[in-house]
Amino acid sequence: MIRKGRFVFTSESVTEGHPDKIADQISDSILDAVLEQDPIGRIAVETLVTTGLAFIAGEISTTCYVDFPKVVRETIKQVGYTRAKYGFDYETCSVISSIQEQSPDIALGVDKGGAGDQGMMIGYACTETEELMPMPIMLAHKLVKKLSEVRRMGVLEYLRPDGKSQVTIEYEDSKPIKVDAVVLSAQHSPTIDYKILQEDLMEKVIMTTIPAHLMDKNTKIFINPTGRFEQGGPKADTGVTGRKIIVDTYGGKCAHGGGCFSGKDPTKVDRSASYMARYIAKNIVAAGLADQVEVQLAYAIGVADPVSISANTFGTAKIPESSIVKIIQEIFPLTPKGIIECLNLRRPIYAKTAAFGHFGRTEPEFTWENLDKVDDIKNMSKSL
């Protein structure tokens, strides 16, 4: 049900230079490299990065050849780890690869169009922002995107690739009314004065990102709270694929499915069905059937159709939730094959998803953000 009274909710995001996000981007860059040559290739790749080392492991079934170490190094370079003094860089790090062929037991089910794994997947949408996403995660993403932008453009040359944001929103009767707190942590060179860094990040990142009408004199701002963030990236913290699943999705505002996304081709419903669930949820909210909705799809390995479909509107539905489920079943393709075709997922589009969130994006590759089912939903809802 709609939560009454005043309360706060917090979400975080991280830059592309965060160790876990480096791992996600490497895994998805390997996926893209395979799909570019072999659209029906099957990939499940995990990455670990630490001081001086990138380790990739997993299962790949493909007819093409990919120079995995080259993909790993190029990804690290694009992220911004280009100098040895950062403690991790694309030229000097070791790359270890342990790749094997996909299990034939899994292939038995996938070959006939079934799901590549069992599990439940979640999609969510709400009216808090124009992206139909929760406000805390959207503002957190925008902060780290801006942090990355001022670093890459040389506006703040002393910044390095690692960084994190955190935004706390105050709500009243489930409606966002103001930003209660902002936390921004940015890796930097040892030469920059802390006071200058604070002033720069306040002026060029926070004030240009957080809408002024959402802040007041009581909004709490924390910039590099420890006073120093010189060591970052894999030198300071080991990174592993799939450890930022809440950053990847909805900032904890709703439930989460059973797995991560990065490094998995679209036959893995952990990824493709989560994208479909978001597509469904966004179109339902855009069609005015509810102010927020959480869609759950569940699958059995080797079985094409979902074993369950549910929709939770938290008391905001304009029609019965059972009718919303009927609309989902009628309008949206829910088999792995149908999802892949509907969202055009057999393309090398995934490296871009591996930083700054998989949802609430406007780039053309993010087909699950399209609102092309709104009219169909409205028309069908009139007959229920």
Tab-separated table of C-alpha atoms in Angstrom:
chain	number	residue	atom	x	y	z
A	1	MET	CA	0.000	0.000	0.000
A	2	ILE	CA	0.989	3.671	-0.305
A	3	ARG	CA	3.232	4.600	2.599
A	4	LYS	CA	1.769	7.441	4.663
A	5	GLY	CA	3.562	10.251	6.439
A	6	ARG	CA	7.123	11.480	6.027
A	7	PHE	CA	10.071	9.160	5.533
A	8	VAL	CA	13.428	9.074	3.750
A	9	PHE	CA	14.925	6.622	1.279
A	10	THR	CA	18.526	6.376	0.046
A	11	SER	CA	20.123	4.947	-3.102
A	12	GLU	CA	23.729	4.889	-4.311
A	13	SER	CA	25.569	4.719	-7.620
A	14	VAL	CA	29.200	4.356	-8.678
A	15	THR	CA	31.381	5.564	-11.534
A	16	GLU	CA	32.700	3.382	-14.337
A	17	GLY	CA	36.058	3.354	-12.490
A	18	HIS	CA	34.714	1.575	-9.422
A	19	PRO	CA	36.344	-1.904	-9.210
A	20	ASP	CA	33.054	-3.818	-9.411
A	21	LYS	CA	31.978	-1.744	-12.397
A	22	ILE	CA	35.294	-2.361	-14.157
A	23	ALA	CA	34.551	-6.072	-13.774
A	24	ASP	CA	31.022	-5.634	-15.136
A	25	GLN	CA	32.292	-3.676	-18.127
A	26	ILE	CA	34.955	-6.257	-18.951
A	27	SER	CA	32.391	-9.069	-18.819
A	28	ASP	CA	29.974	-7.163	-21.040
A	29	SER	CA	32.720	-6.097	-23.449
A	30	ILE	CA	33.608	-9.771	-23.929
A	31	LEU	CA	29.918	-10.470	-24.534
A	32	ASP	CA	29.771	-7.685	-27.141
A	33	ALA	CA	32.929	-8.922	-28.852
A	34	VAL	CA	31.349	-12.363	-29.320
A	35	LEU	CA	27.904	-11.083	-30.381
A	36	GLU	CA	29.493	-8.736	-32.928
A	37	GLN	CA	30.723	-11.777	-34.859
A	38	ASP	CA	28.310	-14.468	-33.676
A	39	PRO	CA	24.834	-13.171	-32.712
A	40	ILE	CA	23.771	-16.602	-31.442
A	41	GLY	CA	26.868	-17.143	-29.311
A	42	ARG	CA	26.270	-18.073	-25.697
A	43	ILE	CA	28.274	-16.362	-23.023
A	44	ALA	CA	28.472	-16.397	-19.234
A	45	VAL	CA	31.652	-14.611	-18.147
A	46	GLU	CA	32.752	-13.409	-14.731
A	47	THR	CA	35.625	-11.001	-14.071
A	48	LEU	CA	37.750	-10.284	-11.022
A	49	VAL	CA	40.094	-7.306	-10.866
A	50	THR	CA	42.638	-6.545	-8.171
A	51	THR	CA	46.064	-4.922	-7.920
A	52	GLY	CA	47.891	-5.658	-11.176
A	53	LEU	CA	45.512	-8.418	-12.256
A	54	ALA	CA	42.357	-9.030	-14.287
A	55	PHE	CA	41.014	-12.583	-14.182
A	56	ILE	CA	38.217	-13.745	-16.490
A	57	ALA	CA	36.426	-17.074	-16.199
A	58	GLY	CA	33.253	-18.627	-17.526
A	59	GLU	CA	31.576	-20.526	-20.320
A	60	ILE	CA	31.389	-19.495	-23.966
A	61	SER	CA	29.958	-21.388	-26.926
A	62	THR	CA	30.716	-19.639	-30.218
A	63	THR	CA	32.012	-20.153	-33.736
A	64	CYS	CA	34.165	-17.011	-33.664
A	65	TYR	CA	37.565	-16.133	-32.264
A	66	VAL	CA	37.972	-13.331	-29.738
A	67	ASP	CA	41.267	-12.051	-28.365
A	68	PHE	CA	40.096	-11.938	-24.742
A	69	PRO	CA	43.196	-10.244	-23.243
A	70	LYS	CA	42.965	-7.498	-25.851
A	71	VAL	CA	39.297	-6.877	-25.008
A	72	VAL	CA	40.145	-6.752	-21.297
A	73	ARG	CA	42.971	-4.247	-21.769
A	74	GLU	CA	40.974	-2.029	-24.120
A	75	THR	CA	38.105	-1.892	-21.644
A	76	ILE	CA	40.409	-0.905	-18.784
A	77	LYS	CA	41.914	1.781	-21.014
A	78	GLN	CA	38.495	3.201	-21.918
A	79	VAL	CA	37.518	3.352	-18.258
A	80	GLY	CA	40.507	5.606	-17.634
A	81	TYR	CA	43.135	3.464	-15.911
A	82	THR	CA	45.911	4.494	-18.264
A	83	ARG	CA	48.852	5.198	-15.942
A	84	ALA	CA	50.815	2.882	-13.663
A	85	LYS	CA	50.764	5.438	-10.839
A	86	TYR	CA	47.031	4.787	-10.476
A	87	GLY	CA	47.995	1.368	-9.079
A	88	PHE	CA	46.232	-0.401	-11.952
A	89	ASP	CA	46.530	0.221	-15.662
A	90	TYR	CA	45.743	-1.478	-18.958
A	91	GLU	CA	49.342	-1.849	-20.110
A	92	THR	CA	50.998	-3.407	-17.053
A	93	CYS	CA	48.242	-5.508	-15.472
A	94	SER	CA	48.298	-9.263	-15.954
A	95	VAL	CA	45.338	-10.890	-17.698
A	96	ILE	CA	44.449	-14.482	-16.877
A	97	SER	CA	41.745	-16.308	-18.820
A	98	SER	CA	39.933	-19.506	-17.866
A	99	ILE	CA	37.177	-19.965	-20.428
A	100	GLN	CA	35.436	-23.262	-21.199
A	101	GLU	CA	32.491	-24.413	-23.306
A	102	GLN	CA	28.955	-24.151	-21.991
A	103	SER	CA	27.583	-27.208	-20.195
A	104	PRO	CA	25.757	-29.576	-22.593
A	105	ASP	CA	23.086	-30.068	-19.905
A	106	ILE	CA	22.154	-26.385	-20.112
A	107	ALA	CA	22.313	-26.466	-23.921
A	108	LEU	CA	19.637	-29.209	-23.988
A	109	GLY	CA	17.016	-26.746	-22.774
A	110	VAL	CA	18.274	-23.600	-24.476
A	111	ASP	CA	18.577	-25.202	-27.922
A	112	LYS	CA	14.817	-25.791	-28.047
A	113	GLY	CA	13.993	-22.228	-26.980
A	114	GLY	CA	13.762	-22.704	-23.231
A	115	ALA	CA	15.071	-20.414	-20.523
A	116	GLY	CA	18.809	-20.603	-19.889
A	117	ASP	CA	18.273	-20.793	-16.146
A	118	GLN	CA	15.591	-20.884	-13.484
A	119	GLY	CA	14.775	-17.895	-11.330
A	120	MET	CA	12.619	-14.827	-10.791
A	121	MET	CA	13.110	-11.466	-12.472
A	122	ILE	CA	11.803	-8.067	-11.410
A	123	GLY	CA	10.816	-4.962	-13.360
A	124	TYR	CA	9.671	-1.691	-11.816
A	125	ALA	CA	8.407	1.733	-12.813
A	126	CYS	CA	6.905	4.703	-10.989
A	127	THR	CA	5.906	8.309	-11.607
A	128	GLU	CA	8.620	9.916	-9.433
A	129	THR	CA	10.738	11.074	-12.399
A	130	GLU	CA	10.330	11.648	-16.128
A	131	GLU	CA	12.271	8.431	-16.695
A	132	LEU	CA	9.580	6.609	-14.640
A	133	MET	CA	12.282	5.589	-12.180
A	134	PRO	CA	12.726	6.125	-8.425
A	135	MET	CA	14.191	9.570	-7.756
A	136	PRO	CA	17.020	8.480	-5.393
A	137	ILE	CA	18.703	6.164	-7.912
A	138	MET	CA	18.198	8.535	-10.853
A	139	LEU	CA	19.858	11.442	-9.046
A	140	ALA	CA	22.643	9.168	-7.797
A	141	HIS	CA	23.300	8.025	-11.385
A	142	LYS	CA	23.283	11.609	-12.667
A	143	LEU	CA	25.840	12.642	-10.062
A	144	VAL	CA	28.363	9.966	-11.026
A	145	LYS	CA	27.737	10.573	-14.732
A	146	LYS	CA	28.564	14.244	-14.167
A	147	LEU	CA	31.609	13.286	-12.110
A	148	SER	CA	32.803	11.129	-14.998
A	149	GLU	CA	32.082	13.893	-17.503
A	150	VAL	CA	34.134	16.577	-15.732
A	151	ARG	CA	37.007	14.094	-15.414
A	152	ARG	CA	36.954	12.961	-19.048
A	153	MET	CA	36.571	16.491	-20.426
A	154	GLY	CA	39.491	17.735	-18.325
A	155	VAL	CA	37.353	20.238	-16.416
A	156	LEU	CA	38.751	18.794	-13.175
A	157	GLU	CA	42.017	17.256	-14.271
A	158	TYR	CA	42.946	15.998	-10.826
A	159	LEU	CA	40.082	13.498	-10.725
A	160	ARG	CA	40.684	9.782	-11.209
A	161	PRO	CA	38.220	7.126	-12.379
A	162	ASP	CA	36.837	5.748	-9.093
A	163	GLY	CA	33.908	7.412	-7.381
A	164	LYS	CA	30.573	6.935	-5.633
A	165	SER	CA	27.398	8.899	-4.987
A	166	GLN	CA	24.517	8.551	-2.564
A	167	VAL	CA	21.235	10.468	-2.499
A	168	THR	CA	18.631	10.507	0.262
A	169	ILE	CA	15.145	11.691	-0.708
A	170	GLU	CA	12.496	12.797	1.759
A	171	TYR	CA	8.996	11.607	0.910
A	172	GLU	CA	5.554	12.617	2.089
A	173	ASP	CA	2.758	10.103	1.484
A	174	SER	CA	5.052	8.309	-0.999
A	175	LYS	CA	5.695	11.507	-3.011
A	176	PRO	CA	9.278	12.845	-3.199
A	177	ILE	CA	9.441	16.378	-1.818
A	178	LYS	CA	13.138	17.210	-1.322
A	179	VAL	CA	16.728	16.002	-1.247
A	180	ASP	CA	17.610	15.334	2.373
A	181	ALA	CA	21.277	14.361	1.885
A	182	VAL	CA	23.930	13.976	-0.815
A	183	VAL	CA	27.167	12.023	-0.466
A	184	LEU	CA	29.799	12.315	-3.219
A	185	SER	CA	33.170	10.580	-3.092
A	186	ALA	CA	35.698	11.119	-5.880
A	187	GLN	CA	39.144	9.622	-6.325
A	188	HIS	CA	41.753	12.319	-6.857
A	189	SER	CA	45.471	12.986	-7.277
A	190	PRO	CA	47.497	13.541	-4.083
A	191	THR	CA	48.342	17.104	-5.111
A	192	ILE	CA	44.877	18.661	-4.899
A	193	ASP	CA	43.904	20.670	-1.842
A	194	TYR	CA	40.877	19.191	-0.053
A	195	LYS	CA	39.084	22.537	0.239
A	196	ILE	CA	39.474	23.204	-3.497
A	197	LEU	CA	38.179	19.717	-4.287
A	198	GLN	CA	35.112	20.303	-2.111
A	199	GLU	CA	34.387	23.641	-3.743
A	200	ASP	CA	34.873	22.278	-7.258
A	201	LEU	CA	32.656	19.218	-6.762
A	202	MET	CA	29.965	21.325	-5.135
A	203	GLU	CA	29.957	23.886	-7.951
A	204	LYS	CA	30.595	21.710	-11.016
A	205	VAL	CA	28.911	18.434	-10.069
A	206	ILE	CA	26.316	18.732	-7.312
A	207	MET	CA	24.843	22.163	-8.112
A	208	THR	CA	24.679	21.391	-11.838
A	209	THR	CA	23.004	18.028	-11.263
A	210	ILE	CA	20.581	18.294	-8.338
A	211	PRO	CA	17.624	20.572	-9.189
A	212	ALA	CA	17.732	23.671	-6.979
A	213	HIS	CA	14.070	23.381	-6.010
A	214	LEU	CA	14.786	20.004	-4.400
A	215	MET	CA	17.406	21.392	-2.000
A	216	ASP	CA	17.135	23.788	0.911
A	217	LYS	CA	19.295	25.054	3.790
A	218	ASN	CA	18.743	21.785	5.645
A	219	THR	CA	20.021	19.549	2.832
A	220	LYS	CA	23.131	17.788	4.085
A	221	ILE	CA	26.125	17.634	1.700
A	222	PHE	CA	29.089	15.303	2.271
A	223	ILE	CA	32.014	15.483	-0.179
A	224	ASN	CA	34.832	12.952	0.323
A	225	PRO	CA	33.801	12.576	3.974
A	226	THR	CA	37.110	11.049	5.111
A	227	GLY	CA	39.001	14.017	3.688
A	228	ARG	CA	41.068	11.995	1.239
A	229	PHE	CA	40.409	9.467	-1.561
A	230	GLU	CA	43.751	9.032	-3.322
A	231	GLN	CA	43.881	5.256	-3.621
A	232	GLY	CA	40.976	3.810	-5.559
A	233	GLY	CA	40.080	1.291	-8.225
A	234	PRO	CA	41.390	-2.283	-8.096
A	235	LYS	CA	44.450	-1.264	-6.079
A	236	ALA	CA	42.237	-0.268	-3.163
A	237	ASP	CA	39.438	-2.793	-3.513
A	238	THR	CA	38.917	-6.039	-5.395
A	239	GLY	CA	36.156	-5.866	-8.015
A	240	VAL	CA	33.921	-8.732	-9.128
A	241	THR	CA	31.183	-8.983	-11.753
A	242	GLY	CA	27.671	-8.747	-10.367
A	243	ARG	CA	28.324	-7.073	-7.025
A	244	LYS	CA	26.429	-3.866	-7.845
A	245	ILE	CA	23.018	-5.330	-8.687
A	246	ILE	CA	21.085	-2.667	-6.754
A	247	VAL	CA	23.022	0.090	-8.535
A	248	ASP	CA	22.203	-1.687	-11.803
A	249	THR	CA	18.453	-1.744	-11.135
A	250	TYR	CA	16.227	0.438	-8.948
A	251	GLY	CA	18.368	1.476	-6.006
A	252	GLY	CA	16.651	-0.888	-3.596
A	253	LYS	CA	13.227	0.723	-4.064
A	254	CYS	CA	11.718	-2.627	-5.004
A	255	ALA	CA	12.530	-6.334	-4.906
A	256	HIS	CA	15.429	-7.780	-6.901
A	257	GLY	CA	15.548	-10.955	-8.952
A	258	GLY	CA	17.884	-13.845	-8.438
A	259	GLY	CA	20.909	-12.808	-10.461
A	260	CYS	CA	23.062	-10.104	-12.013
A	261	PHE	CA	23.089	-9.048	-15.669
A	262	SER	CA	26.636	-8.429	-16.877
A	263	GLY	CA	28.520	-11.073	-18.834
A	264	LYS	CA	25.352	-12.977	-19.770
A	265	ASP	CA	23.923	-13.345	-23.276
A	266	PRO	CA	20.146	-12.821	-23.697
A	267	THR	CA	19.242	-16.520	-23.492
A	268	LYS	CA	19.928	-16.041	-19.782
A	269	VAL	CA	16.612	-14.819	-18.413
A	270	ASP	CA	18.420	-13.177	-15.487
A	271	ARG	CA	19.141	-10.491	-18.030
A	272	SER	CA	16.569	-10.639	-20.826
A	273	ALA	CA	13.508	-11.237	-18.647
A	274	SER	CA	14.569	-8.423	-16.294
A	275	TYR	CA	14.697	-6.123	-19.306
A	276	MET	CA	11.264	-7.345	-20.408
A	277	ALA	CA	9.857	-6.859	-16.903
A	278	ARG	CA	11.096	-3.232	-16.926
A	279	TYR	CA	9.600	-2.749	-20.421
A	280	ILE	CA	6.264	-4.057	-19.160
A	281	ALA	CA	6.302	-1.991	-15.963
A	282	LYS	CA	7.265	1.239	-17.724
A	283	ASN	CA	4.538	0.915	-20.345
A	284	ILE	CA	1.908	0.076	-17.707
A	285	VAL	CA	2.749	3.187	-15.679
A	286	ALA	CA	2.984	5.362	-18.804
A	287	ALA	CA	-0.459	4.105	-19.830
A	288	GLY	CA	-1.870	5.357	-16.531
A	289	LEU	CA	-2.882	1.982	-15.128
A	290	ALA	CA	-0.910	2.574	-11.908
A	291	ASP	CA	1.396	5.132	-10.303
A	292	GLN	CA	3.924	2.381	-9.612
A	293	VAL	CA	4.174	-1.285	-10.433
A	294	GLU	CA	6.528	-4.135	-9.670
A	295	VAL	CA	6.355	-6.918	-12.241
A	296	GLN	CA	7.710	-10.379	-11.427
A	297	LEU	CA	8.407	-13.054	-14.034
A	298	ALA	CA	9.638	-16.518	-13.023
A	299	TYR	CA	11.115	-19.260	-15.212
A	300	ALA	CA	12.183	-22.907	-15.085
A	301	ILE	CA	15.376	-23.888	-16.919
A	302	GLY	CA	14.630	-25.362	-20.323
A	303	VAL	CA	10.973	-24.227	-20.255
A	304	ALA	CA	9.928	-21.432	-22.610
A	305	ASP	CA	6.867	-19.939	-20.917
A	306	PRO	CA	7.159	-18.281	-17.503
A	307	VAL	CA	5.929	-20.378	-14.603
A	308	SER	CA	4.424	-17.285	-12.962
A	309	ILE	CA	3.558	-13.652	-13.712
A	310	SER	CA	2.589	-11.138	-11.055
A	311	ALA	CA	2.038	-7.395	-10.758
A	312	ASN	CA	2.133	-5.448	-7.498
A	313	THR	CA	0.912	-1.855	-7.770
A	314	PHE	CA	1.213	-1.035	-4.043
A	315	GLY	CA	-2.389	0.127	-3.945
A	316	THR	CA	-2.045	2.572	-6.860
A	317	ALA	CA	-3.808	0.561	-9.605
A	318	LYS	CA	-6.695	2.092	-11.552
A	319	ILE	CA	-7.905	-1.382	-12.565
A	320	PRO	CA	-7.648	-4.753	-10.749
A	321	GLU	CA	-4.137	-6.200	-10.627
A	322	SER	CA	-5.542	-9.430	-12.088
A	323	SER	CA	-6.543	-7.411	-15.164
A	324	ILE	CA	-3.024	-5.995	-15.417
A	325	VAL	CA	-1.660	-9.547	-15.471
A	326	LYS	CA	-4.068	-10.404	-18.297
A	327	ILE	CA	-2.800	-7.390	-20.247
A	328	ILE	CA	0.802	-8.520	-19.710
A	329	GLN	CA	-0.005	-12.033	-20.955
A	330	GLU	CA	-1.852	-10.731	-24.005
A	331	ILE	CA	0.408	-7.911	-25.188
A	332	PHE	CA	3.977	-8.863	-24.281
A	333	PRO	CA	6.002	-11.862	-25.577
A	334	LEU	CA	7.370	-13.673	-22.540
A	335	THR	CA	9.300	-16.661	-23.912
A	336	PRO	CA	13.090	-16.184	-24.122
A	337	LYS	CA	12.882	-16.258	-27.934
A	338	GLY	CA	10.008	-13.774	-27.953
A	339	ILE	CA	11.790	-11.417	-25.566
A	340	ILE	CA	15.024	-11.523	-27.580
A	341	GLU	CA	13.187	-10.726	-30.821
A	342	CYS	CA	10.919	-8.069	-29.313
A	343	LEU	CA	13.766	-6.136	-27.690
A	344	ASN	CA	16.350	-6.931	-30.403
A	345	LEU	CA	18.847	-8.292	-27.885
A	346	ARG	CA	21.245	-10.246	-30.119
A	347	ARG	CA	23.435	-7.191	-30.684
A	348	PRO	CA	26.681	-5.895	-29.159
A	349	ILE	CA	24.934	-3.315	-26.960
A	350	TYR	CA	25.859	-4.458	-23.476
A	351	ALA	CA	29.098	-2.697	-22.511
A	352	LYS	CA	27.124	0.546	-22.397
A	353	THR	CA	24.713	-0.957	-19.851
A	354	ALA	CA	27.494	-1.909	-17.454
A	355	ALA	CA	27.918	1.594	-15.980
A	356	PHE	CA	25.341	4.113	-14.724
A	357	GLY	CA	22.463	1.650	-14.528
A	358	HIS	CA	20.517	-0.551	-16.929
A	359	PHE	CA	17.250	1.380	-16.595
A	360	GLY	CA	16.022	4.940	-16.996
A	361	ARG	CA	18.325	5.435	-20.008
A	362	THR	CA	17.575	7.293	-23.260
A	363	GLU	CA	20.200	5.799	-25.602
A	364	PRO	CA	18.716	3.948	-28.602
A	365	GLU	CA	20.310	0.634	-27.603
A	366	PHE	CA	18.069	0.486	-24.531
A	367	THR	CA	15.002	-0.863	-26.310
A	368	TRP	CA	13.389	-1.930	-23.032
A	369	GLU	CA	12.913	1.769	-22.265
A	370	ASN	CA	10.633	2.289	-25.294
A	371	LEU	CA	7.012	3.302	-24.697
A	372	ASP	CA	5.543	1.699	-27.817
A	373	LYS	CA	2.963	-0.480	-26.039
A	374	VAL	CA	1.085	2.315	-24.266
A	375	ASP	CA	-1.748	2.560	-26.796
A	376	ASP	CA	-2.209	-1.223	-26.871
A	377	ILE	CA	-2.410	-1.294	-23.075
A	378	LYS	CA	-4.924	1.567	-22.939
A	379	ASN	CA	-7.122	-0.054	-25.571
A	380	MET	CA	-7.137	-3.452	-23.905
A	381	SER	CA	-7.759	-1.986	-20.440
A	382	LYS	CA	-11.025	-0.439	-21.663
A	383	SER	CA	-12.421	-3.892	-22.435
A	384	LEU	CA	-11.548	-5.480	-19.086
